[in-house]
Amino acid sequence: MKSIALATFFVLFCTLASAQLRITSPNGGEIFDSGTTVTLRWTGTAFPDSVTIEYSMDSGVTWTEIVRNWQQTTYQWLVPGTPSNTCLLRVTGPNRASPGGTIFLRDTTRPGTYSHNSIDLTNDGTLAVIADEDGFVTVFNAVTGEQITRRRVQGPTGSGARVVRAVLSSDETFVAALTESDSVVILRMPDLSILDRWETGIPKRVPLEDRWIATQPGGTRIAVSSFTHTRTYERNGVVVADVATLNTSSNTCVDWTPSGDRIVASSGAQGHVLADATTGGVIRSYPTPSFYGFVSPNGLYLASQSKNTQAVTIRDLATGTTVGTVPSGAGLLPFGIAWYPDNTIVRNAGPSGGRLERYAIDGTVIDTLTVQPFGFGSTTFNADGSVIGGASGGFSVVIRVAQPPMRDQDVSDAVWTIRSPIPADSALLSIDTVRTTSVSNLSIPVRLSPRNATVLNGATSLDIDLSWNSTVAVPHGATPVGTSIAGIRRITIRVPVVPTQDDIVGELDLAAALGNDSTTMIRIDDVRGVVDPTMIKRFDGKLILTDLCQQGGVRLLNGDGTAAITARYVEPLLECNWTTIEDGVHEIHLCTTTGEQRTLWSGNVSHGDHFTSVDPGALSSGIYMILVRTPTMELHYPLMVIR
């Protein structure tokens, strides 16, 4: 979160309606028989909330109402008689509006004359962390206005008592507070128990010399600027880097780039420098004297405020080129700029500083976020910009802006099927649709119903021919291997006519693999074992890998790091093309899922590209691991064997 700070605090809270309603069934892949009764289920509503339930048979082009004003979270639905394999369910809940209102945040145990110097917000905008002039850090509930806890970290009242600024860590587990005496206090969230305290070691010129503290995005390091130094520290106070080029002038501000590996240090005399946060080395200089500089959320731009004119200049961070200018104006305070989460710039303006104006990076005015009768001395935003924190006078306030009503609604994640009713003399043979992740074992039910169908009279078992994309799934366990030709696996299974459980007559044990697609149909190609197989209706199944993209293309296994390997399936040998930047003994081992290990190749090599042919032997189809050992590393890669 990017923030600007001066005195006291208020929050503009824009609550956004969120769709909490969630369909659980049918949610994709289910098959329902026409004329049967099924249970529709969803979550996220409670009595007396009512919903409207609809279904579509054309992937959402048209909708048919099932029921409205239903006040439960389940509904017994008679499946219609028209078959379709592109069905969706839609459940629409009540209108949810965000009411407006104002909440004042006050510590009633202390005088209201103590100014708040900074405010930071949690990403969801529910908590506010405030640093004040009296040496306290306080956590408020930014929704209700309740004071949760406070901790004195500097004091007593008087010269040098203030907490300059308190900011949340990127993971919101701790607060880093910079005090007037140039110490940093680390406090745990949200109880504010003190975890650590250390001195910055940076001398100050006068008691109210400008200072700044910022926490590292995605890390735990802390950056501090004060008069002659800008430094980065570990959380325990160990100095990591010192930006030496600014050690002769007033350091007024420091900010991190979103990547967390660089900082922008600001000087009222020398301008800004972009520096490596670990070495302190200067990467680029921006020489215009500027009090404050902040990096955009996307890391592409630098907003700097001129020391002399208070005008805001937007620069390309990589080149230093000016891309836009925001003019100065009455009430524009020295701290009065901040980045909005969408990479637009916000400034404090207006006669009293109570006007927040938003600009594009080229300096074009976009809109006014809010106008208030009190000035803004501090401005910060939560992650999506729906909550704005600000400062005004000697009080704190939360302003909720009313939002228009929004419908709470959910639609099935994927299509499901309504199939025709089964004639009395017919039977239905089907394979389930299953969702899973790659490189996992699973069992897919094979179903046959009804068991008393005329067509099954005299039969004891059925022989079923199945086929699927052989790169997506491999036979496992008791499932026969069959053949794999031109990327199609074909097997024959025998199942009993009498189900073992419900209508399940068998299971396909498969190992999901890293194939060339994220989905494969499991097709029923033929059925034998009855007089008239045409009287057995067939419904193919589907295997869906939820963790793979759907763009297709063979997925070769590439490793990153000191060593890399690409495995391709070749008969009769396994080709291993690999690259290493190390010299010495390298080994390639084959491991089973039970921990067994066999050395495929070992040798002393130099850095570079290598080609090795290894014989995997009589391995059965399944998932294995390739273990690559280098002189300093051990790498693992999944391997799929297809016979």
XYZ file of C-alpha atoms in Angstrom, residues 24-623:
600
model
C -22.447 -26.895 -5.086
C -24.632 -29.211 -7.210
C -24.926 -29.519 -10.121
C -21.687 -27.667 -10.758
C -20.328 -29.399 -13.857
C -20.060 -32.943 -15.196
C -23.137 -34.450 -13.543
C -25.558 -36.645 -15.505
C -29.256 -36.715 -14.584
C -31.949 -38.995 -15.998
C -35.083 -37.413 -17.381
C -38.065 -37.920 -15.094
C -36.010 -38.450 -11.934
C -35.880 -36.143 -8.923
C -32.505 -34.640 -7.983
C -31.375 -32.274 -5.232
C -30.106 -28.819 -6.200
C -27.721 -27.393 -3.588
C -26.043 -24.048 -2.916
C -24.475 -22.114 -0.041
C -24.246 -18.459 0.977
C -27.872 -17.671 1.791
C -29.790 -17.924 5.041
C -33.410 -17.523 6.079
C -35.197 -15.208 5.368
C -33.119 -14.687 2.197
C -34.930 -16.021 -0.856
C -33.523 -17.106 -4.204
C -34.665 -17.634 -7.758
C -33.549 -20.896 -9.398
C -33.238 -21.271 -13.173
C -31.727 -23.768 -15.593
C -30.430 -23.510 -19.139
C -30.142 -26.251 -21.754
C -28.066 -24.199 -24.224
C -25.007 -23.117 -22.196
C -26.722 -20.039 -20.791
C -28.227 -18.520 -23.937
C -31.765 -18.913 -22.588
C -32.995 -19.626 -19.060
C -36.091 -21.337 -17.682
C -37.315 -20.551 -14.181
C -37.664 -23.474 -11.765
C -38.871 -21.578 -8.685
C -38.668 -18.100 -7.156
C -38.772 -16.795 -3.562
C -37.311 -20.085 -2.294
C -35.917 -19.693 1.240
C -33.870 -22.871 1.704
C -30.441 -23.961 0.408
C -31.687 -27.142 -1.316
C -34.463 -27.842 -3.780
C -35.929 -31.139 -5.034
C -36.164 -30.798 -8.807
C -37.999 -33.044 -11.264
C -35.593 -33.348 -14.211
C -37.347 -32.374 -17.471
C -37.762 -34.814 -20.343
C -35.675 -32.991 -22.969
C -32.103 -34.331 -23.149
C -29.142 -31.946 -23.364
C -25.429 -32.071 -22.587
C -25.029 -28.275 -22.264
C -27.070 -27.624 -19.125
C -26.330 -24.965 -16.504
C -27.952 -23.996 -13.198
C -28.309 -20.389 -12.046
C -29.246 -19.335 -8.521
C -29.909 -15.645 -7.883
C -30.057 -14.324 -4.338
C -31.376 -11.102 -2.842
C -30.227 -7.578 -3.643
C -27.259 -6.700 -1.462
C -26.642 -2.983 -1.053
C -23.831 -1.212 0.765
C -25.386 1.420 3.036
C -23.709 4.759 3.632
C -22.729 6.106 7.032
C -20.054 7.792 9.101
C -18.064 6.321 11.980
C -15.719 8.406 14.143
C -12.567 6.837 15.526
C -11.494 8.360 18.823
C -9.408 7.313 21.767
C -11.670 8.769 24.440
C -9.099 8.145 27.187
C -6.733 10.791 25.805
C -7.085 14.430 24.689
C -8.319 14.906 21.145
C -5.563 17.390 20.391
C -2.984 14.695 19.666
C -2.553 14.427 15.923
C -2.273 11.175 14.040
C 0.909 11.196 11.964
C 0.203 8.226 9.710
C -2.333 5.572 8.842
C -2.005 2.230 7.089
C -4.787 -0.174 6.114
C -4.951 -3.928 5.788
C -5.470 -5.159 2.242
C -9.154 -5.860 2.898
C -9.642 -2.467 4.535
C -11.001 -3.842 7.805
C -8.204 -2.671 10.129
C -6.475 0.697 10.448
C -3.050 1.186 12.057
C -2.366 4.710 13.328
C 0.788 6.392 14.642
C 0.202 9.504 16.739
C 1.940 12.545 18.192
C 1.744 11.182 21.745
C 3.930 8.113 21.153
C 1.203 5.502 20.557
C 0.472 2.993 17.823
C -3.236 2.081 17.725
C -5.243 -0.505 15.812
C -8.857 0.366 14.977
C -11.598 -1.699 13.407
C -12.082 0.322 10.217
C -15.615 -1.045 9.774
C -17.139 -0.470 13.214
C -14.811 2.224 14.562
C -13.933 0.124 17.607
C -10.482 0.629 19.105
C -8.931 -2.841 19.206
C -5.641 -2.168 20.980
C -2.938 0.440 21.468
C 0.714 0.405 22.530
C 2.980 3.234 23.685
C 6.272 2.875 21.838
C 7.677 6.380 22.428
C 7.230 8.868 25.214
C 6.440 10.596 27.415
C 4.474 13.559 26.043
C 6.687 16.407 24.906
C 9.637 16.965 22.623
C 10.599 13.808 20.805
C 7.472 11.936 21.857
C 5.883 11.326 18.487
C 5.701 8.139 16.448
C 6.567 9.402 12.989
C 5.013 6.591 11.004
C 3.739 3.022 11.465
C 3.334 0.663 8.492
C 2.141 -2.906 8.046
C 4.368 -5.654 6.687
C 3.356 -7.055 3.309
C 1.897 -10.169 4.960
C 0.233 -8.041 7.681
C 1.817 -10.060 10.505
C 3.702 -7.132 12.032
C 3.890 -3.337 12.170
C 7.134 -1.368 11.807
C 6.995 1.961 13.674
C 9.587 4.757 13.339
C 9.888 7.000 16.399
C 11.090 10.579 16.852
C 14.225 9.284 18.576
C 15.157 7.309 15.424
C 14.350 3.910 16.820
C 12.297 1.271 15.015
C 9.787 -0.796 16.971
C 8.430 -4.061 15.545
C 4.948 -4.922 16.843
C 2.920 -8.059 16.231
C -0.479 -7.719 14.579
C -3.104 -7.252 15.814
C -2.274 -7.295 19.556
C 0.724 -4.917 19.112
C 2.976 -6.869 21.441
C 6.561 -5.673 20.936
C 8.678 -8.180 19.020
C 11.840 -6.084 18.626
C 13.265 -2.585 19.063
C 16.452 -1.187 17.543
C 18.161 2.094 16.697
C 18.605 3.204 13.091
C 21.993 4.775 13.790
C 21.066 7.715 11.544
C 21.762 11.156 13.097
C 19.035 13.801 12.969
C 19.510 17.508 12.454
C 16.462 18.840 14.310
C 13.707 17.081 16.296
C 11.121 17.395 13.524
C 13.451 16.463 10.660
C 11.529 14.590 7.961
C 11.740 10.811 8.269
C 10.157 7.875 6.480
C 9.814 4.122 6.946
C 8.568 1.527 4.465
C 8.253 -2.267 4.558
C 9.432 -4.596 1.793
C 6.826 -6.028 -0.605
C 6.889 -9.808 -0.350
C 9.549 -9.761 2.370
C 10.403 -8.680 5.912
C 13.073 -6.032 5.335
C 12.564 -2.405 6.321
C 13.748 0.808 4.642
C 14.320 4.022 6.637
C 15.272 7.544 5.532
C 16.393 10.313 7.899
C 18.517 13.410 7.191
C 21.908 12.041 6.068
C 21.083 8.415 5.299
C 18.670 6.073 3.574
C 19.196 2.465 4.620
C 17.620 -0.960 4.390
C 17.560 -3.286 7.389
C 16.664 -6.821 8.295
C 13.695 -7.001 10.645
C 16.084 -7.369 13.609
C 17.889 -4.101 12.775
C 20.940 -5.455 10.963
C 21.925 -2.974 8.233
C 21.636 -4.469 4.736
C 22.455 -1.495 2.487
C 23.288 2.217 2.697
C 22.556 4.534 -0.235
C 25.862 6.414 -0.092
C 25.165 9.031 -2.770
C 22.572 10.785 -0.594
C 24.612 10.868 2.612
C 25.218 14.628 2.470
C 21.677 15.962 2.207
C 18.242 15.802 3.760
C 16.781 12.339 3.082
C 13.029 12.855 3.219
C 11.387 9.698 1.866
C 11.990 6.111 0.769
C 9.775 3.679 -1.130
C 10.144 0.108 -2.405
C 9.540 -1.142 -5.917
C 6.822 -3.848 -6.042
C 9.468 -6.499 -6.722
C 11.002 -5.834 -3.300
C 14.591 -5.759 -4.591
C 14.994 -2.005 -5.144
C 14.241 1.239 -3.339
C 13.749 4.843 -4.397
C 15.419 7.259 -1.965
C 14.460 10.949 -2.017
C 16.434 14.065 -1.099
C 15.238 17.648 -0.880
C 18.564 18.761 -2.340
C 19.589 15.993 -4.736
C 16.337 14.479 -6.002
C 15.793 10.706 -6.221
C 17.933 7.652 -6.790
C 16.824 4.128 -7.702
C 19.102 1.799 -5.747
C 19.641 -1.906 -5.181
C 18.073 -2.737 -1.813
C 20.764 -5.302 -0.991
C 23.973 -3.568 -2.129
C 22.944 0.088 -2.042
C 24.324 0.538 -5.546
C 22.678 3.324 -7.533
C 20.897 2.125 -10.672
C 19.509 5.475 -11.878
C 19.386 9.090 -10.691
C 16.552 11.610 -11.014
C 18.299 14.905 -10.085
C 15.386 17.346 -9.644
C 15.232 18.297 -5.909
C 12.112 16.595 -4.554
C 10.754 15.970 -1.094
C 8.798 12.811 -1.793
C 8.803 10.045 -4.366
C 6.535 7.024 -4.635
C 6.628 4.054 -7.037
C 3.433 3.039 -8.853
C 1.789 -0.300 -7.929
C 2.892 -1.800 -11.264
C 6.476 -0.616 -10.740
C 6.631 1.371 -13.983
C 6.411 4.982 -12.789
C 7.763 7.353 -10.143
C 5.619 10.187 -8.777
C 7.798 12.901 -7.253
C 6.875 16.147 -5.566
C 9.076 19.159 -6.183
C 10.751 20.789 -3.183
C 10.110 24.304 -4.470
C 6.785 24.252 -6.361
C 5.097 21.188 -4.827
C 4.131 20.184 -8.374
C 3.952 16.449 -9.024
C 6.013 14.979 -11.861
C 5.341 11.462 -13.189
C 8.464 9.798 -14.583
C 9.155 6.525 -16.327
C 11.065 4.664 -13.621
C 13.296 2.820 -16.095
C 14.350 5.813 -18.203
C 13.660 8.866 -16.055
C 11.608 10.413 -18.869
C 8.788 12.705 -17.754
C 5.431 11.320 -18.906
C 3.097 13.723 -17.112
C 2.754 16.569 -14.625
C 0.122 17.251 -11.996
C 0.060 21.005 -11.214
C 0.390 22.429 -7.741
C -2.659 23.913 -6.055
C -3.952 25.528 -2.906
C -3.933 23.149 -0.006
C -1.586 20.711 -1.736
C 0.461 19.600 1.244
C 4.083 18.413 1.069
C 2.871 14.877 1.761
C -0.084 15.208 -0.575
C 0.388 12.526 -3.231
C -0.377 8.816 -3.348
C -0.801 6.088 -5.948
C -4.262 4.618 -6.381
C -4.257 0.800 -6.861
C -5.119 1.141 -10.570
C -1.867 3.108 -11.211
C -3.470 6.534 -11.280
C -2.216 9.324 -9.017
C -4.198 11.003 -6.226
C -3.366 14.423 -4.791
C -4.749 16.483 -1.932
C -6.190 19.756 -3.215
C -8.809 22.383 -2.481
C -8.729 25.393 -0.150
C -8.612 23.202 2.957
C -6.967 20.146 1.437
C -10.269 18.263 1.653
C -10.511 17.488 -2.036
C -8.978 14.256 -3.389
C -8.407 14.511 -7.133
C -7.355 11.576 -9.307
C -5.122 11.944 -12.371
C -3.870 9.721 -15.183
C -0.096 9.385 -15.510
C -0.096 11.945 -18.340
C -1.570 14.558 -15.988
C -5.155 14.336 -17.239
C -7.794 14.811 -14.538
C -9.948 11.680 -14.178
C -12.333 12.470 -11.333
C -12.682 13.639 -7.754
C -12.789 10.818 -5.236
C -14.332 12.891 -2.462
C -14.711 16.432 -1.114
C -14.828 16.981 2.653
C -14.988 20.102 4.861
C -11.784 19.029 6.604
C -8.326 18.701 5.117
C -6.485 15.518 4.166
C -3.071 15.230 5.766
C -2.620 11.530 5.054
C -3.973 9.345 2.286
C -3.664 5.593 1.804
C -5.687 2.864 0.119
C -6.472 -0.763 0.676
C -5.625 -3.325 -2.007
C -8.541 -2.638 -4.361
C -9.059 1.045 -3.621
C -12.442 0.514 -1.983
C -11.147 1.988 1.278
C -9.315 5.306 1.523
C -7.517 6.347 4.681
C -6.906 10.021 5.379
C -6.083 12.583 8.087
C -8.015 15.588 9.337
C -7.672 17.787 12.399
C -7.852 16.111 15.770
C -10.272 13.302 15.076
C -10.653 10.122 13.048
C -13.637 9.199 10.961
C -14.799 6.368 8.712
C -17.083 7.385 5.887
C -19.024 4.604 4.210
C -20.183 5.494 0.727
C -23.455 3.857 -0.254
C -23.245 1.477 -3.219
C -26.150 0.576 -5.522
C -27.827 -2.779 -4.913
C -26.144 -5.744 -6.582
C -27.622 -9.172 -7.181
C -25.885 -12.069 -5.469
C -25.741 -14.771 -8.136
C -23.870 -17.912 -9.148
C -23.886 -20.191 -12.205
C -22.600 -23.755 -12.528
C -18.853 -23.795 -13.177
C -19.305 -26.137 -16.148
C -22.098 -27.778 -18.119
C -23.903 -30.938 -17.015
C -26.176 -33.421 -18.777
C -29.820 -34.422 -18.882
C -30.198 -37.773 -20.642
C -33.236 -39.523 -22.047
C -35.216 -41.903 -19.844
C -34.332 -45.556 -20.211
C -37.018 -47.800 -21.774
C -38.157 -50.687 -19.569
C -36.448 -53.275 -21.779
C -33.163 -51.330 -22.001
C -30.155 -50.800 -19.765
C -27.871 -47.824 -19.309
C -24.072 -48.211 -19.276
C -22.125 -45.105 -18.280
C -18.681 -43.893 -17.240
C -18.536 -41.121 -14.633
C -17.036 -37.685 -15.281
C -14.206 -37.066 -12.824
C -12.118 -33.976 -12.034
C -8.611 -34.432 -10.661
C -5.081 -33.044 -10.815
C -2.209 -34.272 -12.956
C 0.165 -36.961 -11.671
C -2.445 -38.514 -9.367
C -4.150 -41.916 -9.114
C -7.919 -42.217 -9.313
C -10.779 -44.686 -9.774
C -13.604 -43.906 -12.197
C -16.900 -45.761 -11.602
C -18.520 -47.815 -14.377
C -22.298 -47.927 -13.895
C -25.042 -50.239 -15.212
C -28.773 -49.834 -14.516
C -31.371 -51.093 -14.042
C -30.234 -54.578 -13.071
C -33.625 -56.087 -14.007
C -33.649 -54.707 -17.559
C -34.965 -57.220 -20.104
C -31.847 -56.906 -22.235
C -29.722 -58.280 -19.374
C -31.758 -61.481 -18.968
C -29.422 -64.473 -18.973
C -26.259 -62.360 -18.977
C -23.692 -62.646 -16.175
C -21.060 -60.198 -17.405
C -20.333 -57.649 -20.117
C -17.159 -57.055 -22.124
C -16.686 -53.331 -22.724
C -14.234 -51.739 -25.175
C -12.986 -48.330 -24.004
C -10.684 -45.704 -25.511
C -9.179 -42.345 -24.466
C -6.250 -39.972 -25.019
C -3.287 -42.059 -23.861
C -1.196 -39.037 -22.834
C -3.762 -37.834 -20.279
C -4.290 -41.089 -18.348
C -2.417 -44.379 -17.943
C -3.909 -47.716 -16.750
C -3.084 -48.367 -13.140
C -3.638 -51.193 -10.680
C -6.084 -53.854 -11.903
C -7.007 -51.997 -15.102
C -5.619 -53.832 -18.160
C -2.853 -52.072 -20.083
C -4.355 -52.664 -23.519
C -2.632 -50.944 -26.434
C -1.551 -47.394 -27.206
C -1.440 -46.499 -30.893
C -1.255 -42.983 -32.337
C -2.017 -41.441 -28.960
C -5.184 -43.488 -28.290
C -5.337 -46.021 -25.446
C -7.691 -48.962 -26.094
C -8.603 -51.544 -23.466
C -11.280 -54.160 -22.832
C -12.731 -54.677 -19.372
C -15.169 -57.293 -18.096
C -17.789 -56.241 -15.561
C -20.524 -58.247 -13.803
C -24.140 -57.537 -14.565
C -25.053 -57.430 -10.880
C -23.747 -54.185 -9.319
C -21.370 -54.411 -6.356
C -22.655 -51.143 -4.906
C -25.673 -49.107 -6.018
C -25.355 -49.231 -9.821
C -21.537 -49.511 -9.885
C -20.376 -52.674 -11.685
C -16.693 -51.820 -11.998
C -13.989 -49.181 -11.652
C -11.258 -47.903 -13.944
C -8.020 -47.438 -12.014
C -6.048 -44.759 -13.852
C -3.041 -42.536 -13.242
C -3.589 -38.986 -14.499
C -0.534 -37.806 -16.403
C 1.069 -34.763 -17.963
C -0.457 -35.161 -21.392
C -1.135 -32.953 -24.390
C -4.578 -31.837 -23.243
C -6.431 -31.005 -20.049
C -9.454 -33.208 -20.853
C -10.134 -36.585 -22.438
C -13.370 -38.404 -23.196
C -13.486 -42.015 -21.989
C -15.508 -43.522 -24.795
C -17.540 -46.741 -24.754
C -16.739 -48.130 -28.203
C -18.488 -51.499 -27.972
C -20.412 -53.763 -25.582
C -20.611 -57.566 -25.806
C -22.286 -60.244 -23.696
C -25.981 -59.754 -24.458
C -28.192 -60.813 -27.350
C -28.918 -57.250 -28.529
C -26.175 -54.788 -27.489
C -28.062 -51.932 -29.172
C -30.555 -52.074 -26.287
C -27.794 -50.924 -23.936
C -27.570 -47.131 -24.048
C -24.053 -45.767 -23.632
C -22.902 -42.556 -21.965
C -19.236 -41.737 -22.248
C -17.273 -40.379 -19.323
C -14.749 -37.594 -19.103
C -11.485 -37.054 -17.214
C -10.746 -33.384 -16.513
C -7.356 -32.220 -15.206
C -8.072 -29.066 -13.243
C -4.462 -27.896 -12.862
C -3.481 -27.795 -16.561
C -4.158 -25.191 -19.202
C -6.366 -26.070 -22.152
C -4.206 -24.804 -25.011
C -2.858 -28.239 -25.841
C 0.662 -28.970 -27.005
C 2.929 -31.709 -25.724
C 4.049 -31.010 -22.176
C 7.756 -31.749 -21.974
C 9.264 -31.721 -18.514
C 11.802 -28.944 -18.142
C 13.646 -28.212 -14.926
C 14.977 -24.844 -13.847
C 18.111 -24.321 -11.812
C 21.648 -25.578 -11.906
C 20.679 -28.664 -13.897
C 17.816 -29.227 -16.284
C 16.346 -32.293 -17.967
C 13.826 -32.896 -20.715
C 12.268 -36.363 -20.867
C 10.618 -37.744 -23.999
C 9.114 -41.153 -24.440
C 11.069 -43.196 -26.955
C 11.040 -46.901 -27.665
C 13.046 -48.865 -26.775
C 15.328 -46.325 -25.054
C 14.613 -43.247 -22.970
C 16.368 -40.151 -24.302
C 17.536 -37.635 -21.719
C 18.661 -34.253 -23.025
C 20.023 -32.159 -20.177
C 22.075 -29.064 -19.453
C 24.330 -28.339 -16.494
C 26.538 -25.422 -15.465
C 28.567 -27.587 -13.087
C 31.595 -29.827 -13.564
C 31.851 -33.189 -11.837
C 29.921 -36.398 -11.288
C 26.273 -36.341 -12.380
C 23.795 -39.174 -11.829
C 20.345 -40.004 -13.220
C 18.165 -42.332 -11.141
C 14.684 -43.765 -11.636
C 12.451 -43.816 -8.537
C 9.119 -45.527 -7.956
C 6.292 -44.111 -5.876
C 7.168 -46.641 -3.160
C 10.713 -45.328 -2.807
C 12.603 -47.906 -4.879
C 15.514 -46.433 -6.821
C 17.586 -47.598 -9.787
C 20.612 -45.861 -11.333
C 20.042 -45.200 -15.036
C 23.277 -43.340 -15.741
C 26.312 -41.966 -13.927
C 29.356 -40.125 -15.224
C 31.888 -37.328 -14.810
C 30.941 -34.447 -17.124
C 31.814 -30.840 -17.846
C 29.336 -27.996 -17.938
C 27.257 -27.768 -21.114
C 24.581 -29.699 -23.014
C 24.500 -33.492 -22.831
C 22.552 -36.318 -24.470
C 22.139 -39.644 -22.686
C 20.236 -42.775 -23.746
C 19.117 -44.991 -20.896
C 17.187 -48.257 -20.864
C 14.221 -48.078 -18.484
C 13.862 -51.836 -18.674
C 10.561 -53.651 -18.306
C 8.762 -50.872 -16.483
C 5.012 -51.121 -16.360
C 2.886 -48.164 -17.358
C 2.590 -45.605 -14.614
C 4.080 -42.555 -12.940
